[in-house]
Structures are given as structure tokens and as C-alpha cells.
Amino acid sequence: MVYATYEAVAEAATTLLSQDKEPTLNDIRDVLGGGSLNTIAKHLRTFREGRGEAEARLPPTFVNEFSVAAAAENLLLGGKKPTIEAVRKELGTGSKRTISPLLEKWHARTNRAAKRAALEVPKELRESSTQLIGRLWCLALEHVRDRDEATRRSLGYAERDLKEARRAHNKFVKDTEREIGLRDAYIADLEKRLEMKEKT
């Protein structure tokens, strides 16, 4: 029968940890090739206490979605990033292979919740933004009305100026036509006199 000494259990536990495996009683017993589970448990407890892991270590079966989520949230609350290694340390147990998919689920769920929260607008903000939009709409309408009124006034002035310009143009055209008529008559009279003078 194999006798499990503290040194043998500690060496087996260290070997398993270096392989990213949680040192369980059965795994250590397999590494040792036998031994009493009670003795291995006693030495493993002492080994963990020596590493500051007494009571902090959870049984491997405790590593589940809920325990990983709780550990990740505890890390976040403590201002730390919930990495696989950090969660493993927080739990005090679990392999990277076990923790990784559970942590990914937690990240996905947290990201979805954050996106939903970002999309959901609080009632107070919705109400105040609705009031603000209404007020902005009223201000925009007032601005348009004022601008339309100013435009109408400007158009009125422009129309008046255009009428005055047309009147002035029409007067100029009539005066010019009258002047041309007078000149034509004067030229015709001169031509007639010249013709008569030539005949005499």
C-alpha cells in the first residue's frame, strides 16, 4: 500500500497546478499511484493553507456559470479586469478550460445587457427630450415665420422698386420715342427744304 506523505501530495498538487489542472483528491491519488483519501485530503488542505488558499478554494463542482459570474462581478467591483486567471484566482479553483467558456458566456450576457441599457432611455430623459424637441420645433417655426415675414417685406420693397423702375423705364422709352419722332420730323423737314433749295 502507498503511503501519501505531505511532500508527495504537495509535489503532486504542484505538478497538477503547473498543468492548469485543479489538484483534486482523486487526481493526486492517481499521480501517487494510491493512498488513503483521508490522508491525501489532510495533506492537500495543509498544502493549500501553506499557499494561502485555505477555505478560499472551492470544490471543483462549484465552478459553474453562477460562480464564474459572481467572481467576475466581484473583480469588476474591485476595479480589476475579469480575466480567466483572475476569475480562477478569485474562485480559488477551476481549470482554464472550465472557466473560459463560462466567462465568455458572462461577457456575452453582460455586453447584451449593457447594449440594452444603452438603448433604453430613462423615462425622465424621454419626457425632457420630448419637451425640448417641442420647444425647438416652436422656435424653428417662429424663426421661419419671422424669416418669411422679413422675406415678404423684402419682396414688397423689391416689387415697389421694380414698379418704380418700370415706370421710369416706360417714361424713358416714351421720351426717347418722342425725341426720335421729333428728330425724324426735323430731319424730314431739313431734307424737304434741301430738296426745294436744290430745285431752285
PDB file of C-alpha atoms in Angstrom:
ATOM      1  CA  MET A   1       0.000   0.000   0.000  1.00  0.00           C
ATOM      2  CA  VAL A   2       1.231   3.511  -0.946  1.00  0.00           C
ATOM      3  CA  TYR A   3       1.596   5.920   1.960  1.00  0.00           C
ATOM      4  CA  ALA A   4       0.774   9.525   0.984  1.00  0.00           C
ATOM      5  CA  THR A   5       3.241  11.850   2.680  1.00  0.00           C
ATOM      6  CA  TYR A   6       2.789  15.621   2.759  1.00  0.00           C
ATOM      7  CA  GLU A   7       5.794  16.067   0.452  1.00  0.00           C
ATOM      8  CA  ALA A   8       4.365  13.588  -2.098  1.00  0.00           C
ATOM      9  CA  VAL A   9       0.896  15.224  -2.017  1.00  0.00           C
ATOM     10  CA  ALA A  10       2.405  18.732  -2.307  1.00  0.00           C
ATOM     11  CA  GLU A  11       4.568  17.654  -5.249  1.00  0.00           C
ATOM     12  CA  ALA A  12       1.588  16.017  -6.997  1.00  0.00           C
ATOM     13  CA  ALA A  13      -0.591  19.111  -6.373  1.00  0.00           C
ATOM     14  CA  THR A  14       2.144  21.423  -7.717  1.00  0.00           C
ATOM     15  CA  THR A  15       2.521  19.239 -10.818  1.00  0.00           C
ATOM     16  CA  LEU A  16      -1.228  19.318 -11.467  1.00  0.00           C
ATOM     17  CA  LEU A  17      -1.374  23.104 -10.970  1.00  0.00           C
ATOM     18  CA  SER A  18       1.502  23.600 -13.426  1.00  0.00           C
ATOM     19  CA  GLN A  19      -0.575  21.652 -15.979  1.00  0.00           C
ATOM     20  CA  ASP A  20      -3.526  24.028 -15.329  1.00  0.00           C
ATOM     21  CA  LYS A  21      -5.397  21.223 -13.594  1.00  0.00           C
ATOM     22  CA  GLU A  22      -7.115  21.598 -10.263  1.00  0.00           C
ATOM     23  CA  PRO A  23      -5.487  19.233  -7.756  1.00  0.00           C
ATOM     24  CA  THR A  24      -8.409  17.044  -6.670  1.00  0.00           C
ATOM     25  CA  LEU A  25      -8.155  14.132  -4.253  1.00  0.00           C
ATOM     26  CA  ASN A  26      -8.638  11.534  -6.982  1.00  0.00           C
ATOM     27  CA  ASP A  27      -6.130  13.205  -9.344  1.00  0.00           C
ATOM     28  CA  ILE A  28      -3.473  13.292  -6.613  1.00  0.00           C
ATOM     29  CA  ARG A  29      -4.240   9.675  -5.710  1.00  0.00           C
ATOM     30  CA  ASP A  30      -3.764   8.737  -9.400  1.00  0.00           C
ATOM     31  CA  VAL A  31      -0.444  10.630  -9.573  1.00  0.00           C
ATOM     32  CA  LEU A  32       0.745   8.907  -6.384  1.00  0.00           C
ATOM     33  CA  GLY A  33      -0.499   5.527  -7.543  1.00  0.00           C
ATOM     34  CA  GLY A  34      -2.704   5.056  -4.470  1.00  0.00           C
ATOM     35  CA  GLY A  35      -3.034   6.236  -0.888  1.00  0.00           C
ATOM     36  CA  SER A  36      -5.759   6.975   1.626  1.00  0.00           C
ATOM     37  CA  LEU A  37      -8.193   9.704   0.519  1.00  0.00           C
ATOM     38  CA  ASN A  38      -8.396  10.971   4.121  1.00  0.00           C
ATOM     39  CA  THR A  39      -4.616  11.328   4.334  1.00  0.00           C
ATOM     40  CA  ILE A  40      -4.421  12.971   0.898  1.00  0.00           C
ATOM     41  CA  ALA A  41      -7.249  15.383   1.895  1.00  0.00           C
ATOM     42  CA  LYS A  42      -5.426  16.302   5.124  1.00  0.00           C
ATOM     43  CA  HIS A  43      -2.136  16.954   3.291  1.00  0.00           C
ATOM     44  CA  LEU A  44      -3.877  18.806   0.435  1.00  0.00           C
ATOM     45  CA  ARG A  45      -5.592  21.084   2.980  1.00  0.00           C
ATOM     46  CA  THR A  46      -2.210  21.755   4.600  1.00  0.00           C
ATOM     47  CA  PHE A  47      -0.680  22.394   1.163  1.00  0.00           C
ATOM     48  CA  ARG A  48      -3.437  24.898   0.325  1.00  0.00           C
ATOM     49  CA  GLU A  49      -3.130  26.586   3.717  1.00  0.00           C
ATOM     50  CA  GLY A  50       0.572  26.964   3.096  1.00  0.00           C
ATOM     51  CA  ARG A  51      -0.246  28.688  -0.188  1.00  0.00           C
ATOM     52  CA  GLY A  52      -2.868  30.906   1.487  1.00  0.00           C
ATOM     53  CA  GLU A  53      -5.701  29.040  -0.146  1.00  0.00           C
ATOM     54  CA  ALA A  54      -7.416  27.596   2.907  1.00  0.00           C
ATOM     55  CA  GLU A  55     -11.159  27.908   2.686  1.00  0.00           C
ATOM     56  CA  ALA A  56     -10.681  30.089  -0.372  1.00  0.00           C
ATOM     57  CA  ARG A  57     -10.589  27.077  -2.610  1.00  0.00           C
ATOM     58  CA  LEU A  58     -13.947  25.839  -3.745  1.00  0.00           C
ATOM     59  CA  PRO A  59     -14.645  22.282  -4.697  1.00  0.00           C
ATOM     60  CA  PRO A  60     -14.287  21.749  -8.464  1.00  0.00           C
ATOM     61  CA  THR A  61     -18.025  21.112  -8.786  1.00  0.00           C
ATOM     62  CA  PHE A  62     -18.638  24.681  -7.567  1.00  0.00           C
ATOM     63  CA  VAL A  63     -17.133  26.119 -10.753  1.00  0.00           C
ATOM     64  CA  ASN A  64     -20.277  26.820 -12.730  1.00  0.00           C
ATOM     65  CA  GLU A  65     -21.856  29.673 -14.640  1.00  0.00           C
ATOM     66  CA  PHE A  66     -23.115  31.365 -11.477  1.00  0.00           C
ATOM     67  CA  SER A  67     -19.869  31.146  -9.521  1.00  0.00           C
ATOM     68  CA  VAL A  68     -17.865  32.443 -12.503  1.00  0.00           C
ATOM     69  CA  ALA A  69     -20.344  35.325 -12.979  1.00  0.00           C
ATOM     70  CA  ALA A  70     -20.160  36.197  -9.279  1.00  0.00           C
ATOM     71  CA  ALA A  71     -16.354  36.111  -9.325  1.00  0.00           C
ATOM     72  CA  ALA A  72     -16.218  38.273 -12.472  1.00  0.00           C
ATOM     73  CA  GLU A  73     -18.587  40.821 -10.940  1.00  0.00           C
ATOM     74  CA  ASN A  74     -16.571  40.868  -7.707  1.00  0.00           C
ATOM     75  CA  LEU A  75     -13.447  41.579  -9.741  1.00  0.00           C
ATOM     76  CA  LEU A  76     -15.186  44.404 -11.600  1.00  0.00           C
ATOM     77  CA  LEU A  77     -16.414  45.903  -8.345  1.00  0.00           C
ATOM     78  CA  GLY A  78     -12.839  45.766  -7.087  1.00  0.00           C
ATOM     79  CA  GLY A  79     -11.677  47.650 -10.182  1.00  0.00           C
ATOM     80  CA  LYS A  80      -9.981  44.616 -11.735  1.00  0.00           C
ATOM     81  CA  LYS A  81     -10.438  43.123 -15.189  1.00  0.00           C
ATOM     82  CA  PRO A  82     -12.182  39.722 -15.041  1.00  0.00           C
ATOM     83  CA  THR A  83      -9.681  37.583 -16.959  1.00  0.00           C
ATOM     84  CA  ILE A  84      -9.633  33.795 -16.843  1.00  0.00           C
ATOM     85  CA  GLU A  85      -6.655  33.828 -14.498  1.00  0.00           C
ATOM     86  CA  ALA A  86      -8.198  36.499 -12.254  1.00  0.00           C
ATOM     87  CA  VAL A  87     -11.510  34.601 -12.032  1.00  0.00           C
ATOM     88  CA  ARG A  88      -9.639  31.390 -11.300  1.00  0.00           C
ATOM     89  CA  LYS A  89      -7.754  33.137  -8.511  1.00  0.00           C
ATOM     90  CA  GLU A  90     -10.981  34.684  -7.179  1.00  0.00           C
ATOM     91  CA  LEU A  91     -12.699  31.278  -7.114  1.00  0.00           C
ATOM     92  CA  GLY A  92      -9.635  29.546  -5.783  1.00  0.00           C
ATOM     93  CA  THR A  93     -10.308  26.613  -8.071  1.00  0.00           C
ATOM     94  CA  GLY A  94     -11.164  25.587 -11.612  1.00  0.00           C
ATOM     95  CA  SER A  95      -9.205  24.941 -14.752  1.00  0.00           C
ATOM     96  CA  LYS A  96      -8.792  27.467 -17.515  1.00  0.00           C
ATOM     97  CA  ARG A  97     -10.629  25.071 -19.798  1.00  0.00           C
ATOM     98  CA  THR A  98     -13.649  25.081 -17.469  1.00  0.00           C
ATOM     99  CA  ILE A  99     -13.630  28.792 -16.651  1.00  0.00           C
ATOM    100  CA  SER A 100     -13.032  30.111 -20.191  1.00  0.00           C
ATOM    101  CA  PRO A 101     -16.415  29.208 -21.804  1.00  0.00           C
ATOM    102  CA  LEU A 102     -18.303  30.227 -18.657  1.00  0.00           C
ATOM    103  CA  LEU A 103     -16.524  33.581 -18.590  1.00  0.00           C
ATOM    104  CA  GLU A 104     -17.271  34.067 -22.307  1.00  0.00           C
ATOM    105  CA  LYS A 105     -20.975  33.472 -21.572  1.00  0.00           C
ATOM    106  CA  TRP A 106     -20.812  36.038 -18.786  1.00  0.00           C
ATOM    107  CA  HIS A 107     -19.105  38.569 -21.096  1.00  0.00           C
ATOM    108  CA  ALA A 108     -21.729  37.991 -23.814  1.00  0.00           C
ATOM    109  CA  ARG A 109     -24.591  38.357 -21.337  1.00  0.00           C
ATOM    110  CA  THR A 110     -23.031  41.481 -19.794  1.00  0.00           C
ATOM    111  CA  ASN A 111     -22.436  43.034 -23.229  1.00  0.00           C
ATOM    112  CA  ARG A 112     -26.045  42.351 -24.287  1.00  0.00           C
ATOM    113  CA  ALA A 113     -27.333  43.859 -21.041  1.00  0.00           C
ATOM    114  CA  ALA A 114     -25.088  46.909 -21.477  1.00  0.00           C
ATOM    115  CA  LYS A 115     -26.288  47.391 -25.057  1.00  0.00           C
ATOM    116  CA  ARG A 116     -29.929  47.089 -23.951  1.00  0.00           C
ATOM    117  CA  ALA A 117     -29.315  49.554 -21.136  1.00  0.00           C
ATOM    118  CA  ALA A 118     -27.638  51.933 -23.565  1.00  0.00           C
ATOM    119  CA  LEU A 119     -30.621  51.698 -25.917  1.00  0.00           C
ATOM    120  CA  GLU A 120     -33.196  52.149 -23.170  1.00  0.00           C
ATOM    121  CA  VAL A 121     -33.776  55.815 -22.476  1.00  0.00           C
ATOM    122  CA  PRO A 122     -34.934  56.623 -18.933  1.00  0.00           C
ATOM    123  CA  LYS A 123     -38.489  57.990 -18.649  1.00  0.00           C
ATOM    124  CA  GLU A 124     -37.339  61.368 -17.270  1.00  0.00           C
ATOM    125  CA  LEU A 125     -34.907  61.790 -20.132  1.00  0.00           C
ATOM    126  CA  ARG A 126     -37.570  60.782 -22.678  1.00  0.00           C
ATOM    127  CA  GLU A 127     -40.011  63.330 -21.229  1.00  0.00           C
ATOM    128  CA  SER A 128     -37.485  66.146 -21.029  1.00  0.00           C
ATOM    129  CA  SER A 129     -36.168  65.405 -24.523  1.00  0.00           C
ATOM    130  CA  THR A 130     -39.750  65.397 -25.873  1.00  0.00           C
ATOM    131  CA  GLN A 131     -40.348  68.790 -24.250  1.00  0.00           C
ATOM    132  CA  LEU A 132     -37.048  70.081 -25.588  1.00  0.00           C
ATOM    133  CA  ILE A 133     -37.832  68.842 -29.099  1.00  0.00           C
ATOM    134  CA  GLY A 134     -41.271  70.502 -28.882  1.00  0.00           C
ATOM    135  CA  ARG A 135     -39.713  73.788 -27.774  1.00  0.00           C
ATOM    136  CA  LEU A 136     -37.074  73.591 -30.517  1.00  0.00           C
ATOM    137  CA  TRP A 137     -39.824  72.916 -33.073  1.00  0.00           C
ATOM    138  CA  CYS A 138     -41.748  76.003 -31.864  1.00  0.00           C
ATOM    139  CA  LEU A 139     -38.601  78.128 -32.035  1.00  0.00           C
ATOM    140  CA  ALA A 140     -37.889  76.839 -35.535  1.00  0.00           C
ATOM    141  CA  LEU A 141     -41.448  77.706 -36.650  1.00  0.00           C
ATOM    142  CA  GLU A 142     -41.154  81.189 -35.120  1.00  0.00           C
ATOM    143  CA  HIS A 143     -37.855  81.664 -36.901  1.00  0.00           C
ATOM    144  CA  VAL A 144     -39.366  80.537 -40.209  1.00  0.00           C
ATOM    145  CA  ARG A 145     -42.368  82.840 -39.722  1.00  0.00           C
ATOM    146  CA  ASP A 146     -40.092  85.766 -38.871  1.00  0.00           C
ATOM    147  CA  ARG A 147     -37.919  84.977 -41.837  1.00  0.00           C
ATOM    148  CA  ASP A 148     -40.985  84.636 -44.078  1.00  0.00           C
ATOM    149  CA  GLU A 149     -42.290  87.985 -42.812  1.00  0.00           C
ATOM    150  CA  ALA A 150     -38.913  89.602 -43.465  1.00  0.00           C
ATOM    151  CA  THR A 151     -38.816  87.957 -46.881  1.00  0.00           C
ATOM    152  CA  ARG A 152     -42.341  89.215 -47.640  1.00  0.00           C
ATOM    153  CA  ARG A 153     -41.320  92.721 -46.606  1.00  0.00           C
ATOM    154  CA  SER A 154     -38.187  92.491 -48.718  1.00  0.00           C
ATOM    155  CA  LEU A 155     -40.245  91.200 -51.629  1.00  0.00           C
ATOM    156  CA  GLY A 156     -42.718  94.054 -51.125  1.00  0.00           C
ATOM    157  CA  TYR A 157     -39.873  96.569 -51.228  1.00  0.00           C
ATOM    158  CA  ALA A 158     -38.381  94.850 -54.247  1.00  0.00           C
ATOM    159  CA  GLU A 159     -41.765  94.809 -56.009  1.00  0.00           C
ATOM    160  CA  ARG A 160     -42.261  98.532 -55.293  1.00  0.00           C
ATOM    161  CA  ASP A 161     -38.739  99.264 -56.547  1.00  0.00           C
ATOM    162  CA  LEU A 162     -39.406  97.173 -59.644  1.00  0.00           C
ATOM    163  CA  LYS A 163     -42.656  99.060 -60.368  1.00  0.00           C
ATOM    164  CA  GLU A 164     -40.835 102.365 -59.977  1.00  0.00           C
ATOM    165  CA  ALA A 165     -38.056 101.122 -62.254  1.00  0.00           C
ATOM    166  CA  ARG A 166     -40.656 100.013 -64.853  1.00  0.00           C
ATOM    167  CA  ARG A 167     -42.390 103.390 -64.678  1.00  0.00           C
ATOM    168  CA  ALA A 168     -39.058 105.157 -65.089  1.00  0.00           C
ATOM    169  CA  HIS A 169     -38.129 102.824 -67.955  1.00  0.00           C
ATOM    170  CA  ASN A 170     -41.502 103.298 -69.679  1.00  0.00           C
ATOM    171  CA  LYS A 171     -41.182 107.088 -69.291  1.00  0.00           C
ATOM    172  CA  PHE A 172     -37.633 106.908 -70.675  1.00  0.00           C
ATOM    173  CA  VAL A 173     -38.846 104.806 -73.630  1.00  0.00           C
ATOM    174  CA  LYS A 174     -41.741 107.223 -74.341  1.00  0.00           C
ATOM    175  CA  ASP A 175     -39.487 110.256 -74.008  1.00  0.00           C
ATOM    176  CA  THR A 176     -36.909 108.607 -76.273  1.00  0.00           C
ATOM    177  CA  GLU A 177     -39.566 107.649 -78.844  1.00  0.00           C
ATOM    178  CA  ARG A 178     -40.958 111.219 -78.769  1.00  0.00           C
ATOM    179  CA  GLU A 179     -37.443 112.614 -79.177  1.00  0.00           C
ATOM    180  CA  ILE A 180     -36.759 110.215 -82.045  1.00  0.00           C
ATOM    181  CA  GLY A 181     -40.075 111.251 -83.596  1.00  0.00           C
ATOM    182  CA  LEU A 182     -39.157 114.938 -83.263  1.00  0.00           C
ATOM    183  CA  ARG A 183     -35.703 114.330 -84.753  1.00  0.00           C
ATOM    184  CA  ASP A 184     -37.191 112.297 -87.592  1.00  0.00           C
ATOM    185  CA  ALA A 185     -39.637 115.132 -88.290  1.00  0.00           C
ATOM    186  CA  TYR A 186     -36.818 117.712 -88.115  1.00  0.00           C
ATOM    187  CA  ILE A 187     -34.633 115.628 -90.443  1.00  0.00           C
ATOM    188  CA  ALA A 188     -37.554 115.153 -92.843  1.00  0.00           C
ATOM    189  CA  ASP A 189     -38.184 118.909 -92.774  1.00  0.00           C
ATOM    190  CA  LEU A 190     -34.497 119.625 -93.445  1.00  0.00           C
ATOM    191  CA  GLU A 191     -34.427 117.144 -96.316  1.00  0.00           C
ATOM    192  CA  LYS A 192     -37.538 118.746 -97.787  1.00  0.00           C
ATOM    193  CA  ARG A 193     -36.023 122.230 -97.563  1.00  0.00           C
ATOM    194  CA  LEU A 194     -32.783 120.994 -99.058  1.00  0.00           C
ATOM    195  CA  GLU A 195     -34.645 119.401-101.920  1.00  0.00           C
ATOM    196  CA  MET A 196     -36.581 122.604-102.572  1.00  0.00           C
ATOM    197  CA  LYS A 197     -33.439 124.653-102.476  1.00  0.00           C
ATOM    198  CA  GLU A 198     -31.778 122.390-104.981  1.00  0.00           C
ATOM    199  CA  LYS A 199     -34.709 122.741-107.359  1.00  0.00           C
ATOM    200  CA  THR A 200     -34.485 126.499-107.323  1.00  0.00           C
TER     201      THR A 200
END
